[in-house]
Coordinates of C-alpha atoms in Angstrom, one line a residue:
Chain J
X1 CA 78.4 -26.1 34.9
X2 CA 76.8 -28.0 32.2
X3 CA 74.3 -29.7 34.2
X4 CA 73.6 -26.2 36.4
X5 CA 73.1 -25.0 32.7
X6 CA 70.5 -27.7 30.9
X7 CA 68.6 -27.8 34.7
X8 CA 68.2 -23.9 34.7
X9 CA 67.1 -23.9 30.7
X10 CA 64.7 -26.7 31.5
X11 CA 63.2 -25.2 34.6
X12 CA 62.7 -21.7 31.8
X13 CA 61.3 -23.8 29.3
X14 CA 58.9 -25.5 31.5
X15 CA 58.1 -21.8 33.2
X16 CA 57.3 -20.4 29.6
X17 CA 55.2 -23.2 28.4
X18 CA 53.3 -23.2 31.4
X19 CA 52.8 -19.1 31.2
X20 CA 51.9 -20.0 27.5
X21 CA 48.8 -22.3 28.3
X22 CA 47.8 -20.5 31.0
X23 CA 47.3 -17.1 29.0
X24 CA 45.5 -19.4 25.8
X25 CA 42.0 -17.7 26.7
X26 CA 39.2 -20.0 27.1
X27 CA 38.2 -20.9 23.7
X28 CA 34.7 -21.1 23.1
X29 CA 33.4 -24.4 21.8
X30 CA 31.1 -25.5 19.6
X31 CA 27.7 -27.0 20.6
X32 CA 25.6 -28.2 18.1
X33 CA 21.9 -29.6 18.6
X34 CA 19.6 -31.0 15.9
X35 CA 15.7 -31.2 16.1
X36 CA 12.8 -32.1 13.9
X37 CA 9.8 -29.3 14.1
X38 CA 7.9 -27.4 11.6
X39 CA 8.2 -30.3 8.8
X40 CA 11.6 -29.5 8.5
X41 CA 15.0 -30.7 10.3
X42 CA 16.3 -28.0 13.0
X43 CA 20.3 -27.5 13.7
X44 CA 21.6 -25.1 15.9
X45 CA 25.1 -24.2 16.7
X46 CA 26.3 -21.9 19.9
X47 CA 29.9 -21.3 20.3
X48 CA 30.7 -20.8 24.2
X49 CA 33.3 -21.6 26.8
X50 CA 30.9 -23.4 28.9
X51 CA 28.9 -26.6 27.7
X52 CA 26.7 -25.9 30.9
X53 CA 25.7 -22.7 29.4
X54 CA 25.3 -23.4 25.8
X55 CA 23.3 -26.6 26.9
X56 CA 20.5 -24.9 29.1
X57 CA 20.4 -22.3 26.5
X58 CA 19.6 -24.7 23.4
X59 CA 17.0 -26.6 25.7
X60 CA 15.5 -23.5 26.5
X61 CA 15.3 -22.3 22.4
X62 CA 14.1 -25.4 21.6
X63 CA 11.3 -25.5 23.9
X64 CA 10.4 -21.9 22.3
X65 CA 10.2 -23.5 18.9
X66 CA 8.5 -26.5 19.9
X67 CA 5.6 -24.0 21.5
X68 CA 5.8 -22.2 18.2
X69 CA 4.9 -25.3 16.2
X70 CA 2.1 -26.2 18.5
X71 CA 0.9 -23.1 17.5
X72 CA 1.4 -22.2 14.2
X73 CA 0.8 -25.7 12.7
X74 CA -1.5 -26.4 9.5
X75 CA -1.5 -30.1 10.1
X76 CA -1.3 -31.1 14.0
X77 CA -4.9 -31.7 15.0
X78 CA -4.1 -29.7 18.1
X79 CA -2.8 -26.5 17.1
X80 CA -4.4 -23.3 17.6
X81 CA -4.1 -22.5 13.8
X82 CA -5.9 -25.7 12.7
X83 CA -9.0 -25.1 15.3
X84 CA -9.2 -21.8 13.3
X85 CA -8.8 -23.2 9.9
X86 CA -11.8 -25.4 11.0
X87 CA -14.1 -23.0 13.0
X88 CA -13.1 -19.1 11.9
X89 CA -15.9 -19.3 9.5
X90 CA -19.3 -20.6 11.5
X91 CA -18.3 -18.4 14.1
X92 CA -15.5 -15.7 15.4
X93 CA -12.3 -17.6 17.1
X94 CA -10.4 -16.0 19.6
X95 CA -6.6 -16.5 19.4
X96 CA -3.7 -16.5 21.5
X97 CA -1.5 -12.7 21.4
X98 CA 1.3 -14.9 19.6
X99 CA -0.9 -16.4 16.5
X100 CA -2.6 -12.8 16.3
X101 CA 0.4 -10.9 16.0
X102 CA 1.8 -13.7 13.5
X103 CA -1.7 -13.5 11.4
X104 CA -1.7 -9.4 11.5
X105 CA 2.3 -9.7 10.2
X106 CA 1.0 -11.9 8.0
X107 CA -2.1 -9.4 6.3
X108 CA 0.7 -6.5 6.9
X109 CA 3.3 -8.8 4.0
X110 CA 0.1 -9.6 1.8
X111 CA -0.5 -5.8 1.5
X112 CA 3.0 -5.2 1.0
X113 CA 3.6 -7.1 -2.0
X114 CA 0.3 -6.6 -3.1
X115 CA -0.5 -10.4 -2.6
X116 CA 2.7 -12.3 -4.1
X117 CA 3.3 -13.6 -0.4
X118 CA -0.2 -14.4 0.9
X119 CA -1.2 -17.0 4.0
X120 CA -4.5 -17.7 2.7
X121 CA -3.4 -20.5 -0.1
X122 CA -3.8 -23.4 2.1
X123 CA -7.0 -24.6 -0.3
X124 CA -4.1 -24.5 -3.6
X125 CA -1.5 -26.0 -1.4
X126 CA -3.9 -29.0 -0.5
X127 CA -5.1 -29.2 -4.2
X128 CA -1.6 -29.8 -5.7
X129 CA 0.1 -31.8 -2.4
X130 CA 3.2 -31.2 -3.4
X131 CA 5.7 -32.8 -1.4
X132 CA 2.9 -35.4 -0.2
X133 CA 2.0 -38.7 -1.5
X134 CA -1.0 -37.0 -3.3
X135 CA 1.0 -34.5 -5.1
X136 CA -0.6 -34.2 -8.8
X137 CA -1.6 -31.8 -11.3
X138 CA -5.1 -30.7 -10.5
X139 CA -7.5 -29.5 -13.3
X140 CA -8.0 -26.1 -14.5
X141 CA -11.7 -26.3 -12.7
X142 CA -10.5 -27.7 -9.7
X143 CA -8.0 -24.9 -9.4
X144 CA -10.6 -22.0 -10.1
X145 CA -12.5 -23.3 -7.6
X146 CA -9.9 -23.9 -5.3
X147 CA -8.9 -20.0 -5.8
X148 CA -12.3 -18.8 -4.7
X149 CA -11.5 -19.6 -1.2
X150 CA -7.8 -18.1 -1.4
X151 CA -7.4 -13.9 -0.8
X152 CA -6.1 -11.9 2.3
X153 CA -9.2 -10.0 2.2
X154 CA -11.4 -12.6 3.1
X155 CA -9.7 -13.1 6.8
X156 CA -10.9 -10.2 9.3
X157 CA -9.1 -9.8 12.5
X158 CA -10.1 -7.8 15.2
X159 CA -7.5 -6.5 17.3
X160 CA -9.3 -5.0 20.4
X161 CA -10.9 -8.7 21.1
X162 CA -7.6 -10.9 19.2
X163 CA -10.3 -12.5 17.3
X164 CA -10.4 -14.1 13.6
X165 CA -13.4 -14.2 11.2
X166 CA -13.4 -16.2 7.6
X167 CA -15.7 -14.3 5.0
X168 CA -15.2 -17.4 3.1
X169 CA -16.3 -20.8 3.6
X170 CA -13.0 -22.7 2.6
X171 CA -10.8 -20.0 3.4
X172 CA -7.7 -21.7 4.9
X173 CA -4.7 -20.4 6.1
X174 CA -1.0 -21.7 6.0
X175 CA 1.4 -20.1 7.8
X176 CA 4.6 -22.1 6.2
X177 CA 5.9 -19.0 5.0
X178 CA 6.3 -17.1 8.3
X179 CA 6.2 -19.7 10.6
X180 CA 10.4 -20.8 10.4
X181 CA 11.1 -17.1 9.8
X182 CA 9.1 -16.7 13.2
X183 CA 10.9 -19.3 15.3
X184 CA 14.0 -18.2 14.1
X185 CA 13.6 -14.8 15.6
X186 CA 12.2 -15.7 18.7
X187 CA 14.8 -19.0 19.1
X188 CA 17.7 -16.3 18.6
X189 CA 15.9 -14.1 21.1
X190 CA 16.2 -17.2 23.4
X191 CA 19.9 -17.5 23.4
X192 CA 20.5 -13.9 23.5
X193 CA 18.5 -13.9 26.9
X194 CA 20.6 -16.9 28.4
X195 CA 24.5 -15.3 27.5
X196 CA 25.0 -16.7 24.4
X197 CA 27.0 -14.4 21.5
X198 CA 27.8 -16.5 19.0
X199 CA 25.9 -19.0 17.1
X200 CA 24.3 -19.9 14.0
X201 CA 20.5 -21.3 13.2
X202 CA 19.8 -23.4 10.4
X203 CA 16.0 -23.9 10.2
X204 CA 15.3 -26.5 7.2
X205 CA 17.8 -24.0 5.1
X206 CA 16.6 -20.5 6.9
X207 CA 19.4 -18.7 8.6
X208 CA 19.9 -16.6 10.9
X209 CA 23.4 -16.2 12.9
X210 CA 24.2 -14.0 16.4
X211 CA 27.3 -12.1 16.6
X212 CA 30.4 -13.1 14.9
X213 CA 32.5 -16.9 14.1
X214 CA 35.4 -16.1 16.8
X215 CA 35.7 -12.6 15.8
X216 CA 34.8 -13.3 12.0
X217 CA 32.0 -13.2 10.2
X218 CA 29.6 -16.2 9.7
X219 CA 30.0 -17.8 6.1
X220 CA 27.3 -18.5 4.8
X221 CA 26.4 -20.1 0.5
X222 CA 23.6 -20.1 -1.1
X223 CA 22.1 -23.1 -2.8
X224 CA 22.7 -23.2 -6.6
X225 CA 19.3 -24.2 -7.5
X226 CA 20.3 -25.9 -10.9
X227 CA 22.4 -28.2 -8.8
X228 CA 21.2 -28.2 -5.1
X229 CA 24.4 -29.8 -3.7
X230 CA 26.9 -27.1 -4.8
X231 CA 27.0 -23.8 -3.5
X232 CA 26.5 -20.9 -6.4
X233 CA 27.4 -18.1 -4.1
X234 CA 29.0 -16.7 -0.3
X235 CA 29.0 -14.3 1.6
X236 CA 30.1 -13.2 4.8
X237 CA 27.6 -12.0 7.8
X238 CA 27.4 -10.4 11.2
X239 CA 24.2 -11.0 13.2
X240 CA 21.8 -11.2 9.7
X241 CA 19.3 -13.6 8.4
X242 CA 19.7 -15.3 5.4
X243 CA 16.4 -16.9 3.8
X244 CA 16.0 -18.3 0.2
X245 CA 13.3 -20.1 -1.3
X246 CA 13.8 -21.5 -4.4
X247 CA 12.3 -24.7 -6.9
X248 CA 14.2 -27.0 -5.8
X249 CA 13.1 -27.5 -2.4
X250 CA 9.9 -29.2 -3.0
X251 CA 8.7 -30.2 -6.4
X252 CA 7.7 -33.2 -8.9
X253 CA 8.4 -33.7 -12.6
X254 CA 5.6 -34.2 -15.2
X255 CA 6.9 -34.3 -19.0
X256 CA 9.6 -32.2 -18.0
X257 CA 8.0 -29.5 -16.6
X258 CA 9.2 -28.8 -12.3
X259 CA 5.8 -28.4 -10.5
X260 CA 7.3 -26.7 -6.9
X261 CA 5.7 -25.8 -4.1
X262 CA 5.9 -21.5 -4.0
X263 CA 2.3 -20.5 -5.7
X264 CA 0.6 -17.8 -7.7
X265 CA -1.9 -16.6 -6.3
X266 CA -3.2 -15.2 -9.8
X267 CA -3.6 -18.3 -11.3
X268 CA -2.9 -21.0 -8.9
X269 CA 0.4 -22.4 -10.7
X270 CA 3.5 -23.0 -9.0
X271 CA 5.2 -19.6 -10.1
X272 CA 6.8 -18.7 -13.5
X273 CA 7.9 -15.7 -12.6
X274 CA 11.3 -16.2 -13.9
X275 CA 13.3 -16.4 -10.7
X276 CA 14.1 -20.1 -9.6
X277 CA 15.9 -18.5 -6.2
X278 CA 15.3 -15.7 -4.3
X279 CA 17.4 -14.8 -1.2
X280 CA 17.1 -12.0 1.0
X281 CA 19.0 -10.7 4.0
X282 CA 18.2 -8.7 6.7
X283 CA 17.3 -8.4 10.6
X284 CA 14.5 -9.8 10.8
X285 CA 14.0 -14.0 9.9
X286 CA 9.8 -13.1 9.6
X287 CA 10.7 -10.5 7.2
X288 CA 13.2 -12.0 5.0
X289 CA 11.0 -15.2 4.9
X290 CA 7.8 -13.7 3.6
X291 CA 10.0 -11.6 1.4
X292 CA 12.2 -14.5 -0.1
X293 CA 8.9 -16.1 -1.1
X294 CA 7.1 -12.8 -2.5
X295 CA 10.0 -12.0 -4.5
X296 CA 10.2 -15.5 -6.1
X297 CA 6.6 -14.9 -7.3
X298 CA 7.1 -11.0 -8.6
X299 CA 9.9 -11.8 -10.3
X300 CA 13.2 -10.1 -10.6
X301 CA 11.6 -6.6 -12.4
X302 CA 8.9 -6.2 -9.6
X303 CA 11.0 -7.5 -7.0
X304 CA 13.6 -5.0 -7.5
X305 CA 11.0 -1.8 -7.6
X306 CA 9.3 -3.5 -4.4
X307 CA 13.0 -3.2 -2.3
X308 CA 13.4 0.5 -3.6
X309 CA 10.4 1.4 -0.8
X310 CA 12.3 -0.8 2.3
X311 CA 14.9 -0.3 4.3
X312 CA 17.5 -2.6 5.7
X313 CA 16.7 -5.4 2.6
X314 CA 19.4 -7.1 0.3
X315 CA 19.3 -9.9 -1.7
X316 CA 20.2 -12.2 -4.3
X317 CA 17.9 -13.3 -7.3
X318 CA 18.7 -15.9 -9.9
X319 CA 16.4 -16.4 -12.9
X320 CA 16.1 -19.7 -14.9
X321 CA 19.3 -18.1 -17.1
X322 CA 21.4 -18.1 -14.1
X323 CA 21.7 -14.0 -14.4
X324 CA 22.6 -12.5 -10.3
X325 CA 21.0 -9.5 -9.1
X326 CA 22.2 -8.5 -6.4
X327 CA 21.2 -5.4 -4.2
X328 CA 23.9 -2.9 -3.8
X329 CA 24.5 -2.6 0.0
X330 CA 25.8 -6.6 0.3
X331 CA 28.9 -7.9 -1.0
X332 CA 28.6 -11.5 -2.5
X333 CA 31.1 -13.7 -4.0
X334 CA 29.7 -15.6 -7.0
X335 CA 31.7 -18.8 -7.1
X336 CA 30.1 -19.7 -10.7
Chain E
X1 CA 79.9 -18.1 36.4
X2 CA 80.0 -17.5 32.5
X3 CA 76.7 -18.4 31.9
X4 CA 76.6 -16.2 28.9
X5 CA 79.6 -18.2 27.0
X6 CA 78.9 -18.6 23.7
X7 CA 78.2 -23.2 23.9
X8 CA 75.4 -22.1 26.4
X9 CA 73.9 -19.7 24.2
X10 CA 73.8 -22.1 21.0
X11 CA 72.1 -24.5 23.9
X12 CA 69.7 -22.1 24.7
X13 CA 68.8 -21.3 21.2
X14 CA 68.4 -25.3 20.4
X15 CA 65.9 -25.3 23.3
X16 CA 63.9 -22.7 22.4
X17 CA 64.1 -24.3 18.7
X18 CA 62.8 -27.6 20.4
X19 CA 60.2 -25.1 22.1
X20 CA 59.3 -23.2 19.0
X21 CA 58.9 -26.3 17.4
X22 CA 56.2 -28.5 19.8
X23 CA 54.1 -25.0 19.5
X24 CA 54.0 -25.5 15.8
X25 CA 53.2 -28.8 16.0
X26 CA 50.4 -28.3 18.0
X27 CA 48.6 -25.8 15.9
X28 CA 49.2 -28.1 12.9
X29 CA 47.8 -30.9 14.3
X30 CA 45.2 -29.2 15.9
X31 CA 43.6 -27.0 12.6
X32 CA 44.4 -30.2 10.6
X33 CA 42.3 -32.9 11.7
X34 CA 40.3 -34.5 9.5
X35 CA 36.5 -34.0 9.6
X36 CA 34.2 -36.4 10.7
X37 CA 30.9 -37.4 8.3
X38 CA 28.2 -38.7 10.4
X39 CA 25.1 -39.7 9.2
X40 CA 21.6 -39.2 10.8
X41 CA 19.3 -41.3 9.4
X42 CA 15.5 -39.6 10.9
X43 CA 12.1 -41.3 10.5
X44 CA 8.8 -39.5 11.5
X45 CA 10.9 -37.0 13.9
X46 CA 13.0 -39.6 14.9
X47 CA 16.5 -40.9 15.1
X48 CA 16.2 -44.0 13.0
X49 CA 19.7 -45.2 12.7
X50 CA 23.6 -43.0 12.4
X51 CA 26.4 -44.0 10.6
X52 CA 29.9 -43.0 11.0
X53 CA 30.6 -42.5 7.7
X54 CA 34.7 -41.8 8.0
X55 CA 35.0 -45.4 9.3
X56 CA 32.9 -47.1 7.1
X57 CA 34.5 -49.0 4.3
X58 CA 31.9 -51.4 3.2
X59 CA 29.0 -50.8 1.1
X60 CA 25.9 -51.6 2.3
X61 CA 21.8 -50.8 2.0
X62 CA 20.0 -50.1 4.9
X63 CA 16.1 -50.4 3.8
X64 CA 13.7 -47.9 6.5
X65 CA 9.8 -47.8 7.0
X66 CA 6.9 -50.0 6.0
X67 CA 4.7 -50.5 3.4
X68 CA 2.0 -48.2 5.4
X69 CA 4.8 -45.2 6.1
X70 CA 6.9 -45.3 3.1
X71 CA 10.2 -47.5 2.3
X72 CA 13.0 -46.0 1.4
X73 CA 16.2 -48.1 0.2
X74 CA 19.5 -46.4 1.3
X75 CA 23.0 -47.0 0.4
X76 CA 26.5 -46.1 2.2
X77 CA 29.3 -46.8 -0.1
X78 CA 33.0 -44.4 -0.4
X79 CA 32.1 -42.1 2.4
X80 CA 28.7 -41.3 1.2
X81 CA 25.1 -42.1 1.6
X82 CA 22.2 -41.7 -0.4
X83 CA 18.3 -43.1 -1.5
X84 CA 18.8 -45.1 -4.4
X85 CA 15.2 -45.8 -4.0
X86 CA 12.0 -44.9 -2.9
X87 CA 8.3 -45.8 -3.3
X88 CA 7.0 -41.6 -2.9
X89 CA 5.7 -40.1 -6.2
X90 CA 8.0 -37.4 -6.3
X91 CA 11.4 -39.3 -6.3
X92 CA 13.3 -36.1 -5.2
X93 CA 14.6 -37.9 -2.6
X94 CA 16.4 -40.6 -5.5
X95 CA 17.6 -37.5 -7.5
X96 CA 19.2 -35.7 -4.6
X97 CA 22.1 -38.2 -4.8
X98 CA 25.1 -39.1 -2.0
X99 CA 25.7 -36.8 0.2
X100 CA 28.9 -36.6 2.1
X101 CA 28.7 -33.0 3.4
X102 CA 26.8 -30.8 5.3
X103 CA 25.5 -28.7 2.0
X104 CA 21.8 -30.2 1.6
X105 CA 20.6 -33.0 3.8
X106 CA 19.2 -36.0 1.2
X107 CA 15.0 -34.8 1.9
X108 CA 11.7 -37.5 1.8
X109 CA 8.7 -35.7 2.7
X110 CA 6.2 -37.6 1.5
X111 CA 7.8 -40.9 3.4
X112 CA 9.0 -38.3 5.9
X113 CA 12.7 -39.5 5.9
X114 CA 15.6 -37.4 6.1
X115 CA 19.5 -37.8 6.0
X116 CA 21.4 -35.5 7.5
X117 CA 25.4 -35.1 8.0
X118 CA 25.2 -33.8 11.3
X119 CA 29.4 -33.5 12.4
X120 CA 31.6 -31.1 12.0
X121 CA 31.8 -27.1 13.0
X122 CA 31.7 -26.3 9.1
X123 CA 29.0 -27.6 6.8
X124 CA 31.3 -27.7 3.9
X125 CA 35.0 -26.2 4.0
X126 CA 34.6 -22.9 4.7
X127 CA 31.3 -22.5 4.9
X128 CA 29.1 -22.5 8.5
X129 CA 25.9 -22.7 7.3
X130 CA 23.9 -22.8 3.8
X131 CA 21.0 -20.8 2.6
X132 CA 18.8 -22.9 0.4

């Protein structure tokens, strides 16, 4: 009877274990790829039940961004943007759809924000050469002159023919404002298109995440920019963008004094505007990445009227005091 | 046939116990294991050199590039890795410090050199990704 007994209780335990893995769904797993492109490193992450999938998918987004950079680049001798930066004055370039749309986004957030974010500073960003073995502090001459060939209002496009036209000799654009924002829209767009629902993109610090963490939201921190290895804030996302810029990315010290990379287009200084990290969240990577870096140059006061006129835009803004202000329709956890 | 006697129903609750128990055990083990730090060391776009930094328990330097693209000396010691020095101007690279997390990858542009903690679903605890 006993052994009837412990064979029938083993035959049930064996039958329930087995119904027990069979009916553990099939988890998603986590696939993570990492790329250099656009000066910056690339990660990915895609969360699906197939490797198969989630494999021809990241090939297929990275190929995207890897067409973007040939593109959009300021410094590959092949790109379509340098052959303009070289030509678009002696005589009117015609473009691809791609940098056209990119350039006319581009004039559309310089008139926004009344010039804070503007793609015409390449000639300032040259001068200082910040975050290149030339970086230095250029004199007060060199900068003037360096600012007659900066201004949105210089660069004509002409939509019925996609063509671009410098009103100024040195006019020269940089497009390293947009260009991640860009790629991040159009890599998301990617994996959308080839079944993928979950993920998060991490582009040099932009991100942007699709769907949900395994029916949670993404978590995402924000960079305390006093200390860039600790994270000042959280929060928690479903299918946003989150893009900061801040000082401490890219910067030198002279005599104390942080010379970063995000400029002034009124005087041709690294910023003071007060902020030293501006985050903003929203759908779009393009948006929140010309917006990130226009707000770190209006400062908090301007900043905050600018948002009153958008829709659809959070963020976060630390000043050099560490003081948080933080749009009203995001929830954000300030860990110190 | 009194299957239902009380002995066999202390037996059936042991097993089920036992049952219970393995289940637990699983999940335990499987939300407990211990996150890897790896270490990509990139170069010019490239994958220089990784280190597995969870196994390592000596301290070494690893010194990467040339006098005409930039040297940069890096050190792994108690699960971390870091510049401890660099011939760029800026030296943000130096100041960044050891990493051992997915938080901020240590950055050379001018010598363009990056180290990057590249394991792990979450970059740092809780977090799966970081704005910066």
């Amino acid at each position: 009877m006993k052994i009837k007994f412990l064979l029938l209780s083993g035959f049930l335990f064996l039958f329930c274990g087995c119904q027990w893995f069979q009916n553990v769904p099939n988890q998603p797993q986590p696939v993570t790829r990492t790329e250099y492109a656009l000066g910056t490193i690339i990660s990915v992450r895609v969360n699906h039940a197939s490797g198969e999938i989630a494999d021809s998918a990241l090939d297929k987004a990275f190929s995207r961004l890897f067409e973007i950079e040939r593109i959009t680049s300021a410094k590959l001798p092949d790109s379509e943007l340098f052959f303009i930066n070289q030509n678009a004055f002696e005589s009117t370039v015609i473009v691809s759809e791609e940098l056209f749309f990119l350039l006319k986004s581009g004039l559309t957030y310089a008139e926004l924000t009344g010039g804070a974010f503007d793609i015409t500073l390449g000639s300032i960003v040259d001068l200082w050469g910040i975050g290149t073995n030339n970086a230095r502090i250029p004199s007060q001459s060199e900068i003037s002159k360096a600012l007659e060939n900066c201004g949105f209002e210089h660069l004509v496009l002409n939509e019925d023919e996609f063509s671009v036209r410098f009103l100024k000799e040195g006019l020269k654009l940089d497009l390293g404002a947009i260009a991640k924002g860009y790629a991040a829209d159009e890599m998301k767009q990617v994996l959308a298109e080839n079944g993928i629902t979950s993920a998060v993109l991490d582009l040099g610090g932009n991100i942007i995440t699709i769907g949900n963490n395994a029916g949670n939201g993404w978590i995402v921190g924000i960079t305390d920019p006093l200390i860039p290895n600790e994270i000042c804030a959280k929060l928690h996302v479903y299918d946003k963008t989150i893009v900061t810029s801040g000082n401490y990315e890219r910067f030198f010290m002279y005599e104390d004094t942080r010379y970063h990379h995000i400029f002034d287009r009124r005087t041709g200084f690294p910023s003071d505007s007060g902020i030293i990290s501006a985050t903003v969240i929203t759908d779009v990577s393009m948006t929140a990445d010309a917006l990130s870096t226009a707000f770190f140059v209006l400062g908090t006061e301007e900043a905050v009227k600018l948002t009153e006129n958008l829709s659809g835009i959070e963020y976060i803004l630390i000043d050099r005091n560490l003081n948080f202000s933080i749009s009203e329709g995001i929830e954000v956890e300030i860990i110190k | 046939m009194k299957l239902l006697n009380k002995r066999n129903i202390v037996y059936t609750c042991v097993i089920f116990a036992l049952f219970a128990g393995c289940v637990a055990a699983w999940f335990f083990i499987r939300n407990s294991e211990v996150e890897e730090a790896f270490a990509v060391i990139y170069k010019n776009s490239e994958q220089v050199q990784s280190v597995d930094l969870s196994s390592e328990t000596s301290e070494y330097q690893i010194s990467v590039g040339s006098a005409e693209t930039g040297i940069n000396i890096i050190l792994i010691k108690d699960g971390a890795i870091g510049v401890i020095s660099a011939d760029c101007p800026d030296q943000i690279c130096v100041h960044t410090g050891f990493i051992k997390n997915r938080i901020v990858p240590v950055v050379c542009l001018p010598n363009k050199l990056e180290i990057r903690i590249v394991s792990g679903d979450k970059v740092h605890g809780v977090f799966d990704a970081v704005a910066r």
